[in-house]
Amino acid sequence: MSTTSQRTDSDDVMRLSSGIALEEIVRPDEGLISRRIFTDSEVYELEQERIFARGWFFVGHESEIPEPGDLVTRSVGTDPAIFVRDDEGQIRVFLNSCRHRGMRVCRTDRENASFLRCPYHGWAYKNNGELLTAAAESHYEEGELDKENLGLIPVAQLGVHCGLVFATWDPQAPPLDDYLGDMKYYLDLIFNRTGGVKVLGTPQIWDVETGWKFATDNFTDNFHVFSAHHSLVELGMLPNDPDFASHGTMVVAEEGHILHLTPGAPTDEYAFMGLPQKLRDQMPEHLTPEQVAMAEKVAYSAGTVWPNFHWLQLMSSGTLGQRDVPFLNLRLEVPISPTRTRMWSWLLIDVDADPEYEKASYETYVRTFGPAGIYDQDDMENWEDCTRASLGPAARKHSLHHTMGIHRPLDESWPGPGRAYADSYGEMTQRSWYSAWMRFMTSGWSDAQDGGER
Amino acid sequence: MSTTSQRTDSDDVMRLSSGIALEEIVRPDEGLISRRIFTDSEVYELEQERIFARGWFFVGHESEIPEPGDLVTRSVGTDPAIFVRDDEGQIRVFLNSCRHRGMRVCRTDRENASFLRCPYHGWAYKNNGELLTAAAESHYEEGELDKENLGLIPVAQLGVHCGLVFATWDPQAPPLDDYLGDMKYYLDLIFNRTGGVKVLGTPQIWDVETGWKFATDNFTDNFHVFSAHHSLVELGMLPNDPDFASHGTMVVAEEGHILHLTPGAPTDEYAFMGLPQKLRDQMPEHLTPEQVAMAEKVAYSAGTVWPNFHWLQLMSSGTLGQRDVPFLNLRLEVPISPTRTRMWSWLLIDVDADPEYEKASYETYVRTFGPAGIYDQDDMENWEDCTRASLGPAARKHSLHHTMGIHRPLDESWPGPGRAYADSYGEMTQRSWYSAWMRFMTSGWSDAQDGGER
Amino acid sequence: MSTTSQRTDSDDVMRLSSGIALEEIVRPDEGLISRRIFTDSEVYELEQERIFARGWFFVGHESEIPEPGDLVTRSVGTDPAIFVRDDEGQIRVFLNSCRHRGMRVCRTDRENASFLRCPYHGWAYKNNGELLTAAAESHYEEGELDKENLGLIPVAQLGVHCGLVFATWDPQAPPLDDYLGDMKYYLDLIFNRTGGVKVLGTPQIWDVETGWKFATDNFTDNFHVFSAHHSLVELGMLPNDPDFASHGTMVVAEEGHILHLTPGAPTDEYAFMGLPQKLRDQMPEHLTPEQVAMAEKVAYSAGTVWPNFHWLQLMSSGTLGQRDVPFLNLRLEVPISPTRTRMWSWLLIDVDADPEYEKASYETYVRTFGPAGIYDQDDMENWEDCTRASLGPAARKHSLHHTMGIHRPLDESWPGPGRAYADSYGEMTQRSWYSAWMRFMTSGWSDAQDGGER
Amino acid sequence: MSFLADLRAQAQLPPVLPHSELYGRVSEFLHHEAELLDAYRFAEWLELFSTEIEYRMPVRTTQFLVDGEGFNDFDFFVDDHQTLMTRIKRLETEFAWAETPPSRTRHFVSNLRLTRDEESGELAARINFLVTRTRQDLDYQMFTGVRHDRLIPDGDGTSFKVARRTILVDQTVITATNLSVLF
Amino acid sequence: MSFLADLRAQAQLPPVLPHSELYGRVSEFLHHEAELLDAYRFAEWLELFSTEIEYRMPVRTTQFLVDGEGFNDFDFFVDDHQTLMTRIKRLETEFAWAETPPSRTRHFVSNLRLTRDEESGELAARINFLVTRTRQDLDYQMFTGVRHDRLIPDGDGTSFKVARRTILVDQTVITATNLSVLF
Amino acid sequence: MSFLADLRAQAQLPPVLPHSELYGRVSEFLHHEAELLDAYRFAEWLELFSTEIEYRMPVRTTQFLVDGEGFNDFDFFVDDHQTLMTRIKRLETEFAWAETPPSRTRHFVSNLRLTRDEESGELAARINFLVTRTRQDLDYQMFTGVRHDRLIPDGDGTSFKVARRTILVDQTVITATNLSVLF
Ligand code: FES
Ligand code: FES
Ligand code: FES
Ligand SMILES: [Fe+3]
Ligand SMILES: [Fe+3]
Ligand SMILES: [Fe+3]
């Protein structure tokens, strides 16, 4: 649905058609975010154009399509896409829609193909996107069929960092390298710590009846664990200490790119993300000494590349009486409607992991996270019930409160880039996320990514 | 969805974004109401702001939460709410949404609780709404957490009449006492006739695929019975006389607050609402002589407190060959979408009723009304098929016809307040309802409730 | 939902509320049609008013209601309608909505009735639409109930050609005869070829999760067959020649009224639409010699009366090893939402067909077309996947390509009316369809139907 | 509620096993009954019920498990033989609009468990039910839950009468318009 | 319609009871058949049908009950052995797009009733069917109704062939895109 | 995947027929198990499982049929006895929010097929499952698929323990919020 929301130059604010200005109802600096933006369909439609048609989005990991012709189907933003390695070995991402009549060209989740033939009329594309043959070509008169320009529609830009493939539909977007900026330092810390990481198997995908931002908001939130996952506290599988996950650092690497790095119990087991010694030993080769020192103090980390891509580097146990085991999980929220979101979740493993560790990491992830995970399932319940409570005309006049740490001083001693804050309980990261959201919603690219939390 | 509907001061009408003025398509004085307003999503969205965020809504009956800590979950307007008796015994109504991240704080239909703990991060509220503890409180810097002002959001105003609890989200709304005005006289007649009434058990709740106003329109409509419930005529359970329910009075107590009072067969059995003698004997103690005389002539009554709360005081039988038994039923329509509505239905019983009568009244209600009732189920069929026939672009250009009794003279002899009309077949009540609807849709509170049917 | 889309006189284009002009994104002359118009809800809402409230729509065939009182329920445009033969034998079409409170008056798919009684309050209408009795008539005061003017709402205009009944809700629409114009020549060719055609049994009805125009676009598309129905090529039931269905003629009879006439294999079996000799022999009696000569070269024909009515005159086989048999199929798309469409499909048979041929034609149709047909089921898959690939904010910025035959010269030798093109592979017909769509969407009736493809 | 305790007590009795004749006959009986309902053969259906039938569907609410299963003191159905008869006669008029024209229902009888009280000879049958409904041109609606029947032998003991039926629905909010369907 | 009368006549025969061997074998046969369909083993599935198979799904309309059950003179399926074979061969090509990539269907066989014509030895089996379908990343679609099969003993009499199948759907409007699914 | 080959091999064994005592006992066992789950009697439910239980639900993807049924190397569940115990203990806390307050589930056990390995005496039971869920005031959610169980005789041989359970879901995208439900 289109809307008449517009930026009025006269007063320089973004007004919804009801006259409400986004600037009035979303005030990240004060930690006040209106419930309205989480469920409103006009805001949702604006997001499609201003965020999902413009931003950088995670597509997948290089390791998912190792061989020429390997192909999986994905979403880029909210558009269906093909993530393929072409016959030359180059990674490409295309809109999954035939240039002719718009048919989904690839209709499986995964296959290996040198060319893709559209079922409708048979247009055939090479896996590098070129149009090989149209249908009934001889029936086009001269000049009617510009085959050169009718290949699959590629994303406007594609970028890879640590094997993580991102893409944007916007040619005006800054290059990925600039977009990630100081976040690369932390992506390296997580994804480049050893001789590389790879995706295990296939992602889990499931739909949750939630506005997408309720899910997104949850990922760098460390202090929900004690309550939201209190069943595990009750079972003795999490420390019975409300502050247990607070002894770390929260970082705003760039506006909207946010993370925390948090130590576990003060034992060697929880050092270096809990990785096996063999993998720990690889770190100095791949990380700077500063990063290695940082990694030593990390058992738990979550980060968000704005807007909807997250990593979870966690240690947990899915089994009473068993030790915590680390795993590295990637997450993506793809909005389906104002109140429905598709969740994607991948498990990564260090390529040099031993089989026993890989198995333990795999089983721990599956048991604790993903739709059947004994942690994750309660998160979804929260997102859905937040959504349902934010739909009515009374509720949407009220703000959520993200005020924790508004006055917290910067941790000037932090060696890494970005704005760091001691104590990994806080809402600095979410405020930064909503600041970035406001930039996207109200500005063009030129001013969408400068500055920090004011 | 937001809209650009607005009141244009220049021509002083409320225009939809298509340019259509509500004043043109809704003309209660002429009995012409456009099908458009029953299913249109822009009208629905306007209703959310202009009616459901502003009006007075039935929440429940005091007897549903007799003990401190008793709590049931409800809707107030279209927002989720908690209806609770606090530890001091005071009745309170709150938005069911945590001040922190908006989570539904109470997630059952009923419980008894001294405090409510939010699952997400653990904020705990006392049952009087005060915030007892937030999460990770020590991680807030000074001034970041204003606990005093972060209690559950109460309704703006709460009012009780005859144990019926009403609430509004609008601080500008007139007090309930003023809002009900002359309707209190009739509420007293029904709900204060004996030593009090109480809710039996729990409400029935069910969803109907109808625009909410098709249901609302039906409640004071007495002349649908002979056709809509003709199966009961056929079985001999209703008189085979199309005029059988017409020998009463229709009253517009205040604009939008409407009712009828209708006698049954001219026997003692149908006098005084058909109540057992023991209860009839209580009437003089609770009602004025004028009201007692009125009650004597009532077997059937239905009334609406604008917009969506109704009583049904009826006598019927769910069983071939068995006598009619009275019951007192409360109804509420809560819109879910332009074409979907949640129906709530409560059964009340006089507190001094004998067990046998209570049982008979209960069984009669369950068998005849509610979703499985042999009367009610046919009403829902009508509402749904009215809705489906009113969706198309041709249908919505045409008006429904509520013209019966436009020229009917006032019954000047009527002893009670309000505008009364002899003959309880007529559409005076619905016209008044739509007049009130127009006031709410087009005006502020100052002019939303004066005047009468012109 | 209403919108603020409007034609701005200043720049004389039709702008969506986002500012996009339809004229920019739909350019039939260039064969460029934006994906946006296929799934956008603002466009959908505009279509309701500008197309479905104004156009001429197929209602049914006279033979479906042969006897007085025969009645079937239909859609006219997107409004529910009653298609009835009154007691005088006259065919009538009414909005299926009671004048009183809007109830569906007829609630079956088919019945025979002299009058229709509304379930809600019992208003009774004669099958010519007149209001016979209202409810509680004696309770209306004088002048309150204008029975003369409260009959069922008839369509504004009704027209019949070759037994095909069309109707429009728009009194300003040109008469059917003018609207069909030169298309009548071809309708005669198909529907008046023998001593008449009649509907067999009852239509098949099913819902497809597609924008309606993706389905509509497919009907005069001849060159999809080789790919979309390639399973039948593989089985040897279609020629293994991509050009096999190209040797005919495409005709734009009037802007938007389009068809193709295509020969089959060059044998007598495929001449004269493959009809049995007995029926072929009737042709000279009903058609002009020119038309008979035309019919001789037709095995396959599909045509569209703008916007959503189609015929399919085809020869096919549902059984390996069995000969092709002809059938005549009527189709209608009724939009339910921007992405959902109800499909109607009727089978016609020549009234003078022998039982064996009728049976063979019937079985062939059922096995090959309709929801279980081994051809048709793959078409629906295409429409749904086109729809799903056209929803996102990236996809909707891109156009579909209907460029085949843009420069194709007219076939000046064609004896029939309209603009004809040799070669029945081409997108001339669809471009004409979208030109008509643009006229309807942007103009009033006076200029909605002149001119041709520029 | 007390009726739940009663139902639970019956469920504790040793099961009559599926390969037994008794289970077979009860299974056939319940399938036959379902067929009668779906075929609008209501009068025949009612003949399968004892004149003492207690037919009940309690209202359910969402409560914490510690507070019970959410069946409180209210019902959607509380019928006896005469009221069921009334419902059926009503359906047979041409004016019961909720079922005129008729819905198409399908009663799926699943997971039959059977117990027998050795002393009284009474049988307790419980099933998982799935009832689908479509009417006019509308999409499916659905009802699920557990149904507990007390059966008493009838005639020569090879057939039965339903003496008590308790229908425990899964939904707290009936999302399917109305309960014009029998269970 | 006449075929309905025929089906009703068969249903009047005394039931073969669920604990009997015959019922057990028919039950196993129908479950086996359902499994073959859901596992895309179409050729094996067709082997369970007599070469004389009449396979039919009539179109349903909403009518008043007094006017019948709404099955009029039109069908969604009217197949014989050769046309079923054609469907199956088609599904085995890689180009039957409605099922390429394949849907995931699940055929639930419920409420089996069985009768046997003592004279001819022919069996009539009727079930309530629920068929669910999901394909690609889409949500569920659903089909329900009653299916009537005429079975003839096969081989040593312990297995069967389906000689006639009549599929009576509950919906008048198929809300599930198409009927690329077999029943 | 190799586990599919294993399951297919078992399915090739001759069927234990529905009228047999063994089938009857397995049927009763599975219905009993389903009832325990729907009644939140999780501890009793787990007693029906061998301590060696392998409990698994693989993730499914849409692939062309020639590429297989779409079960690749990832799971939604990969549990053993100790992890199932952990899930159950968790559900018994009052803080497992996804099930506090509890969902109302209904497990429909359908199309039971049973085979027996003559040598080992092990049983393989496969069913079509339909699980419906409603919670709070929400509409139905649904899960379907095939479930393969390896059963081993327990005690005097009249009951069983589940030694391996493989749950093959039909959906590639779980459209039902989460998998807080057990199968
Ligand atoms: S839509 Fe792809 S070839 Fe026509
Ligand atoms: S949402 Fe309630 S405590 Fe955070
Ligand atoms: S709605 Fe038809 S009679 Fe009242
Ligand atoms: Fe969490
Ligand atoms: Fe009524
Ligand atoms: Fe086709």
mmCIF file with all atom_site columns, N, CA and C in Angstrom, chain B residues 385-422:
data_model
loop_
_atom_site.group_PDB
_atom_site.id
_atom_site.type_symbol
_atom_site.label_atom_id
_atom_site.label_alt_id
_atom_site.label_comp_id
_atom_site.label_asym_id
_atom_site.label_entity_id
_atom_site.label_seq_id
_atom_site.pdbx_PDB_ins_code
_atom_site.Cartn_x
_atom_site.Cartn_y
_atom_site.Cartn_z
_atom_site.occupancy
_atom_site.B_iso_or_equiv
_atom_site.pdbx_formal_charge
_atom_site.auth_seq_id
_atom_site.auth_comp_id
_atom_site.auth_asym_id
_atom_site.auth_atom_id
_atom_site.pdbx_PDB_model_num
ATOM 1   N N  . ASP B 1 385 ? -23.345 -12.344 6.605  1.00 0.00 ? 385 ASP B N  1
ATOM 2   C CA . ASP B 1 385 ? -23.776 -12.212 5.212  1.00 0.00 ? 385 ASP B CA 1
ATOM 3   C C  . ASP B 1 385 ? -24.102 -10.762 4.855  1.00 0.00 ? 385 ASP B C  1
ATOM 4   N N  . CYS B 1 386 ? -24.471 -9.946  5.828  1.00 0.00 ? 386 CYS B N  1
ATOM 5   C CA . CYS B 1 386 ? -24.564 -8.498  5.581  1.00 0.00 ? 386 CYS B CA 1
ATOM 6   C C  . CYS B 1 386 ? -23.181 -7.953  5.227  1.00 0.00 ? 386 CYS B C  1
ATOM 7   N N  . THR B 1 387 ? -22.189 -8.392  5.974  1.00 0.00 ? 387 THR B N  1
ATOM 8   C CA . THR B 1 387 ? -20.824 -7.903  5.761  1.00 0.00 ? 387 THR B CA 1
ATOM 9   C C  . THR B 1 387 ? -20.328 -8.265  4.370  1.00 0.00 ? 387 THR B C  1
ATOM 10  N N  . ARG B 1 388 ? -20.494 -9.523  4.015  1.00 0.00 ? 388 ARG B N  1
ATOM 11  C CA . ARG B 1 388 ? -19.987 -9.980  2.726  1.00 0.00 ? 388 ARG B CA 1
ATOM 12  C C  . ARG B 1 388 ? -20.666 -9.285  1.555  1.00 0.00 ? 388 ARG B C  1
ATOM 13  N N  . ALA B 1 389 ? -21.916 -8.891  1.751  1.00 0.00 ? 389 ALA B N  1
ATOM 14  C CA . ALA B 1 389 ? -22.638 -8.248  0.655  1.00 0.00 ? 389 ALA B CA 1
ATOM 15  C C  . ALA B 1 389 ? -22.343 -6.754  0.581  1.00 0.00 ? 389 ALA B C  1
ATOM 16  N N  . SER B 1 390 ? -21.535 -6.236  1.492  1.00 0.00 ? 390 SER B N  1
ATOM 17  C CA . SER B 1 390 ? -21.308 -4.790  1.550  1.00 0.00 ? 390 SER B CA 1
ATOM 18  C C  . SER B 1 390 ? -19.880 -4.393  1.212  1.00 0.00 ? 390 SER B C  1
ATOM 19  N N  . LEU B 1 391 ? -19.130 -5.289  0.623  1.00 0.00 ? 391 LEU B N  1
ATOM 20  C CA . LEU B 1 391 ? -17.717 -5.029  0.391  1.00 0.00 ? 391 LEU B CA 1
ATOM 21  C C  . LEU B 1 391 ? -17.407 -4.421  -0.965 1.00 0.00 ? 391 LEU B C  1
ATOM 22  N N  . GLY B 1 392 ? -18.243 -4.664  -1.951 1.00 0.00 ? 392 GLY B N  1
ATOM 23  C CA . GLY B 1 392 ? -17.887 -4.320  -3.320 1.00 0.00 ? 392 GLY B CA 1
ATOM 24  C C  . GLY B 1 392 ? -18.089 -2.853  -3.643 1.00 0.00 ? 392 GLY B C  1
ATOM 25  N N  . PRO B 1 393 ? -17.475 -2.415  -4.735 1.00 0.00 ? 393 PRO B N  1
ATOM 26  C CA . PRO B 1 393 ? -17.568 -1.006  -5.109 1.00 0.00 ? 393 PRO B CA 1
ATOM 27  C C  . PRO B 1 393 ? -18.972 -0.594  -5.553 1.00 0.00 ? 393 PRO B C  1
ATOM 28  N N  . ALA B 1 394 ? -19.793 -1.519  -5.988 1.00 0.00 ? 394 ALA B N  1
ATOM 29  C CA . ALA B 1 394 ? -21.177 -1.157  -6.315 1.00 0.00 ? 394 ALA B CA 1
ATOM 30  C C  . ALA B 1 394 ? -21.991 -1.062  -5.026 1.00 0.00 ? 394 ALA B C  1
ATOM 31  N N  . ALA B 1 395 ? -21.877 -2.082  -4.191 1.00 0.00 ? 395 ALA B N  1
ATOM 32  C CA . ALA B 1 395 ? -22.668 -2.104  -2.958 1.00 0.00 ? 395 ALA B CA 1
ATOM 33  C C  . ALA B 1 395 ? -22.399 -0.874  -2.107 1.00 0.00 ? 395 ALA B C  1
ATOM 34  N N  . ARG B 1 396 ? -21.156 -0.470  -2.022 1.00 0.00 ? 396 ARG B N  1
ATOM 35  C CA . ARG B 1 396 ? -20.856 0.587   -1.061 1.00 0.00 ? 396 ARG B CA 1
ATOM 36  C C  . ARG B 1 396 ? -21.330 1.967   -1.509 1.00 0.00 ? 396 ARG B C  1
ATOM 37  N N  . LYS B 1 397 ? -21.858 2.045   -2.689 1.00 0.00 ? 397 LYS B N  1
ATOM 38  C CA . LYS B 1 397 ? -22.473 3.310   -3.116 1.00 0.00 ? 397 LYS B CA 1
ATOM 39  C C  . LYS B 1 397 ? -23.919 3.399   -2.648 1.00 0.00 ? 397 LYS B C  1
ATOM 40  N N  . HIS B 1 398 ? -24.450 2.334   -2.072 1.00 0.00 ? 398 HIS B N  1
ATOM 41  C CA . HIS B 1 398 ? -25.863 2.306   -1.703 1.00 0.00 ? 398 HIS B CA 1
ATOM 42  C C  . HIS B 1 398 ? -26.041 2.319   -0.188 1.00 0.00 ? 398 HIS B C  1
ATOM 43  N N  . SER B 1 399 ? -27.151 2.901   0.227  1.00 0.00 ? 399 SER B N  1
ATOM 44  C CA . SER B 1 399 ? -27.432 3.027   1.652  1.00 0.00 ? 399 SER B CA 1
ATOM 45  C C  . SER B 1 399 ? -28.321 1.903   2.158  1.00 0.00 ? 399 SER B C  1
ATOM 46  N N  . LEU B 1 400 ? -28.129 1.577   3.415  1.00 0.00 ? 400 LEU B N  1
ATOM 47  C CA . LEU B 1 400 ? -29.121 0.779   4.124  1.00 0.00 ? 400 LEU B CA 1
ATOM 48  C C  . LEU B 1 400 ? -30.279 1.702   4.489  1.00 0.00 ? 400 LEU B C  1
ATOM 49  N N  . HIS B 1 401 ? -31.405 1.087   4.800  1.00 0.00 ? 401 HIS B N  1
ATOM 50  C CA . HIS B 1 401 ? -32.609 1.877   5.071  1.00 0.00 ? 401 HIS B CA 1
ATOM 51  C C  . HIS B 1 401 ? -33.124 1.645   6.483  1.00 0.00 ? 401 HIS B C  1
ATOM 52  N N  . HIS B 1 402 ? -32.970 2.660   7.310  1.00 0.00 ? 402 HIS B N  1
ATOM 53  C CA . HIS B 1 402 ? -33.453 2.623   8.696  1.00 0.00 ? 402 HIS B CA 1
ATOM 54  C C  . HIS B 1 402 ? -34.544 3.680   8.839  1.00 0.00 ? 402 HIS B C  1
ATOM 55  N N  . THR B 1 403 ? -35.625 3.507   8.119  1.00 0.00 ? 403 THR B N  1
ATOM 56  C CA . THR B 1 403 ? -36.621 4.590   8.070  1.00 0.00 ? 403 THR B CA 1
ATOM 57  C C  . THR B 1 403 ? -37.838 4.352   8.952  1.00 0.00 ? 403 THR B C  1
ATOM 58  N N  . MET B 1 404 ? -37.945 3.186   9.538  1.00 0.00 ? 404 MET B N  1
ATOM 59  C CA . MET B 1 404 ? -39.176 2.891   10.277 1.00 0.00 ? 404 MET B CA 1
ATOM 60  C C  . MET B 1 404 ? -39.309 3.818   11.495 1.00 0.00 ? 404 MET B C  1
ATOM 61  N N  . GLY B 1 405 ? -40.391 4.561   11.516 1.00 0.00 ? 405 GLY B N  1
ATOM 62  C CA . GLY B 1 405 ? -40.658 5.410   12.661 1.00 0.00 ? 405 GLY B CA 1
ATOM 63  C C  . GLY B 1 405 ? -40.031 6.793   12.585 1.00 0.00 ? 405 GLY B C  1
ATOM 64  N N  . ILE B 1 406 ? -39.576 7.183   11.419 1.00 0.00 ? 406 ILE B N  1
ATOM 65  C CA . ILE B 1 406 ? -38.999 8.533   11.291 1.00 0.00 ? 406 ILE B CA 1
ATOM 66  C C  . ILE B 1 406 ? -40.018 9.592   11.696 1.00 0.00 ? 406 ILE B C  1
ATOM 67  N N  . HIS B 1 407 ? -41.261 9.374   11.301 1.00 0.00 ? 407 HIS B N  1
ATOM 68  C CA . HIS B 1 407 ? -42.300 10.364  11.609 1.00 0.00 ? 407 HIS B CA 1
ATOM 69  C C  . HIS B 1 407 ? -43.101 9.978   12.848 1.00 0.00 ? 407 HIS B C  1
ATOM 70  N N  . ARG B 1 408 ? -42.671 8.958   13.534 1.00 0.00 ? 408 ARG B N  1
ATOM 71  C CA . ARG B 1 408 ? -43.478 8.527   14.680 1.00 0.00 ? 408 ARG B CA 1
ATOM 72  C C  . ARG B 1 408 ? -43.444 9.603   15.776 1.00 0.00 ? 408 ARG B C  1
ATOM 73  N N  . PRO B 1 409 ? -44.590 9.927   16.317 1.00 0.00 ? 409 PRO B N  1
ATOM 74  C CA . PRO B 1 409 ? -44.622 10.964  17.345 1.00 0.00 ? 409 PRO B CA 1
ATOM 75  C C  . PRO B 1 409 ? -44.047 10.433  18.652 1.00 0.00 ? 409 PRO B C  1
ATOM 76  N N  . LEU B 1 410 ? -43.552 11.342  19.451 1.00 0.00 ? 410 LEU B N  1
ATOM 77  C CA . LEU B 1 410 ? -43.087 10.964  20.777 1.00 0.00 ? 410 LEU B CA 1
ATOM 78  C C  . LEU B 1 410 ? -44.283 10.495  21.607 1.00 0.00 ? 410 LEU B C  1
ATOM 79  N N  . ASP B 1 411 ? -43.995 9.545   22.472 1.00 0.00 ? 411 ASP B N  1
ATOM 80  C CA . ASP B 1 411 ? -45.028 9.114   23.421 1.00 0.00 ? 411 ASP B CA 1
ATOM 81  C C  . ASP B 1 411 ? -44.903 10.021  24.643 1.00 0.00 ? 411 ASP B C  1
ATOM 82  N N  . GLU B 1 412 ? -45.726 11.074  24.625 1.00 0.00 ? 412 GLU B N  1
ATOM 83  C CA . GLU B 1 412 ? -45.600 12.089  25.657 1.00 0.00 ? 412 GLU B CA 1
ATOM 84  C C  . GLU B 1 412 ? -46.026 11.557  27.020 1.00 0.00 ? 412 GLU B C  1
ATOM 85  N N  . SER B 1 413 ? -46.770 10.462  26.983 1.00 0.00 ? 413 SER B N  1
ATOM 86  C CA . SER B 1 413 ? -47.283 9.940   28.247 1.00 0.00 ? 413 SER B CA 1
ATOM 87  C C  . SER B 1 413 ? -46.240 9.103   28.992 1.00 0.00 ? 413 SER B C  1
ATOM 88  N N  . TRP B 1 414 ? -45.131 8.835   28.321 1.00 0.00 ? 414 TRP B N  1
ATOM 89  C CA . TRP B 1 414 ? -44.119 7.962   28.936 1.00 0.00 ? 414 TRP B CA 1
ATOM 90  C C  . TRP B 1 414 ? -43.563 8.599   30.206 1.00 0.00 ? 414 TRP B C  1
ATOM 91  N N  . PRO B 1 415 ? -43.603 7.885   31.313 1.00 0.00 ? 415 PRO B N  1
ATOM 92  C CA . PRO B 1 415 ? -43.197 8.493   32.576 1.00 0.00 ? 415 PRO B CA 1
ATOM 93  C C  . PRO B 1 415 ? -41.682 8.649   32.715 1.00 0.00 ? 415 PRO B C  1
ATOM 94  N N  . GLY B 1 416 ? -40.903 7.823   31.985 1.00 0.00 ? 416 GLY B N  1
ATOM 95  C CA . GLY B 1 416 ? -39.462 7.833   32.199 1.00 0.00 ? 416 GLY B CA 1
ATOM 96  C C  . GLY B 1 416 ? -38.762 8.922   31.407 1.00 0.00 ? 416 GLY B C  1
ATOM 97  N N  . PRO B 1 417 ? -37.464 9.062   31.649 1.00 0.00 ? 417 PRO B N  1
ATOM 98  C CA . PRO B 1 417 ? -36.691 10.070  30.927 1.00 0.00 ? 417 PRO B CA 1
ATOM 99  C C  . PRO B 1 417 ? -36.424 9.648   29.481 1.00 0.00 ? 417 PRO B C  1
ATOM 100 N N  . GLY B 1 418 ? -35.943 10.588  28.714 1.00 0.00 ? 418 GLY B N  1
ATOM 101 C CA . GLY B 1 418 ? -35.581 10.306  27.335 1.00 0.00 ? 418 GLY B CA 1
ATOM 102 C C  . GLY B 1 418 ? -36.748 10.488  26.393 1.00 0.00 ? 418 GLY B C  1
ATOM 103 N N  . ARG B 1 419 ? -36.469 10.256  25.116 1.00 0.00 ? 419 ARG B N  1
ATOM 104 C CA . ARG B 1 419 ? -37.513 10.333  24.107 1.00 0.00 ? 419 ARG B CA 1
ATOM 105 C C  . ARG B 1 419 ? -38.108 8.940   23.938 1.00 0.00 ? 419 ARG B C  1
ATOM 106 N N  . ALA B 1 420 ? -39.380 8.814   24.199 1.00 0.00 ? 420 ALA B N  1
ATOM 107 C CA . ALA B 1 420 ? -40.013 7.492   24.129 1.00 0.00 ? 420 ALA B CA 1
ATOM 108 C C  . ALA B 1 420 ? -40.964 7.421   22.954 1.00 0.00 ? 420 ALA B C  1
ATOM 109 N N  . TYR B 1 421 ? -41.100 6.234   22.430 1.00 0.00 ? 421 TYR B N  1
ATOM 110 C CA . TYR B 1 421 ? -41.993 6.001   21.295 1.00 0.00 ? 421 TYR B CA 1
ATOM 111 C C  . TYR B 1 421 ? -42.811 4.757   21.595 1.00 0.00 ? 421 TYR B C  1
ATOM 112 N N  . ALA B 1 422 ? -44.127 4.878   21.466 1.00 0.00 ? 422 ALA B N  1
ATOM 113 C CA . ALA B 1 422 ? -44.963 3.708   21.627 1.00 0.00 ? 422 ALA B CA 1
ATOM 114 C C  . ALA B 1 422 ? -44.690 2.767   20.455 1.00 0.00 ? 422 ALA B C  1
#
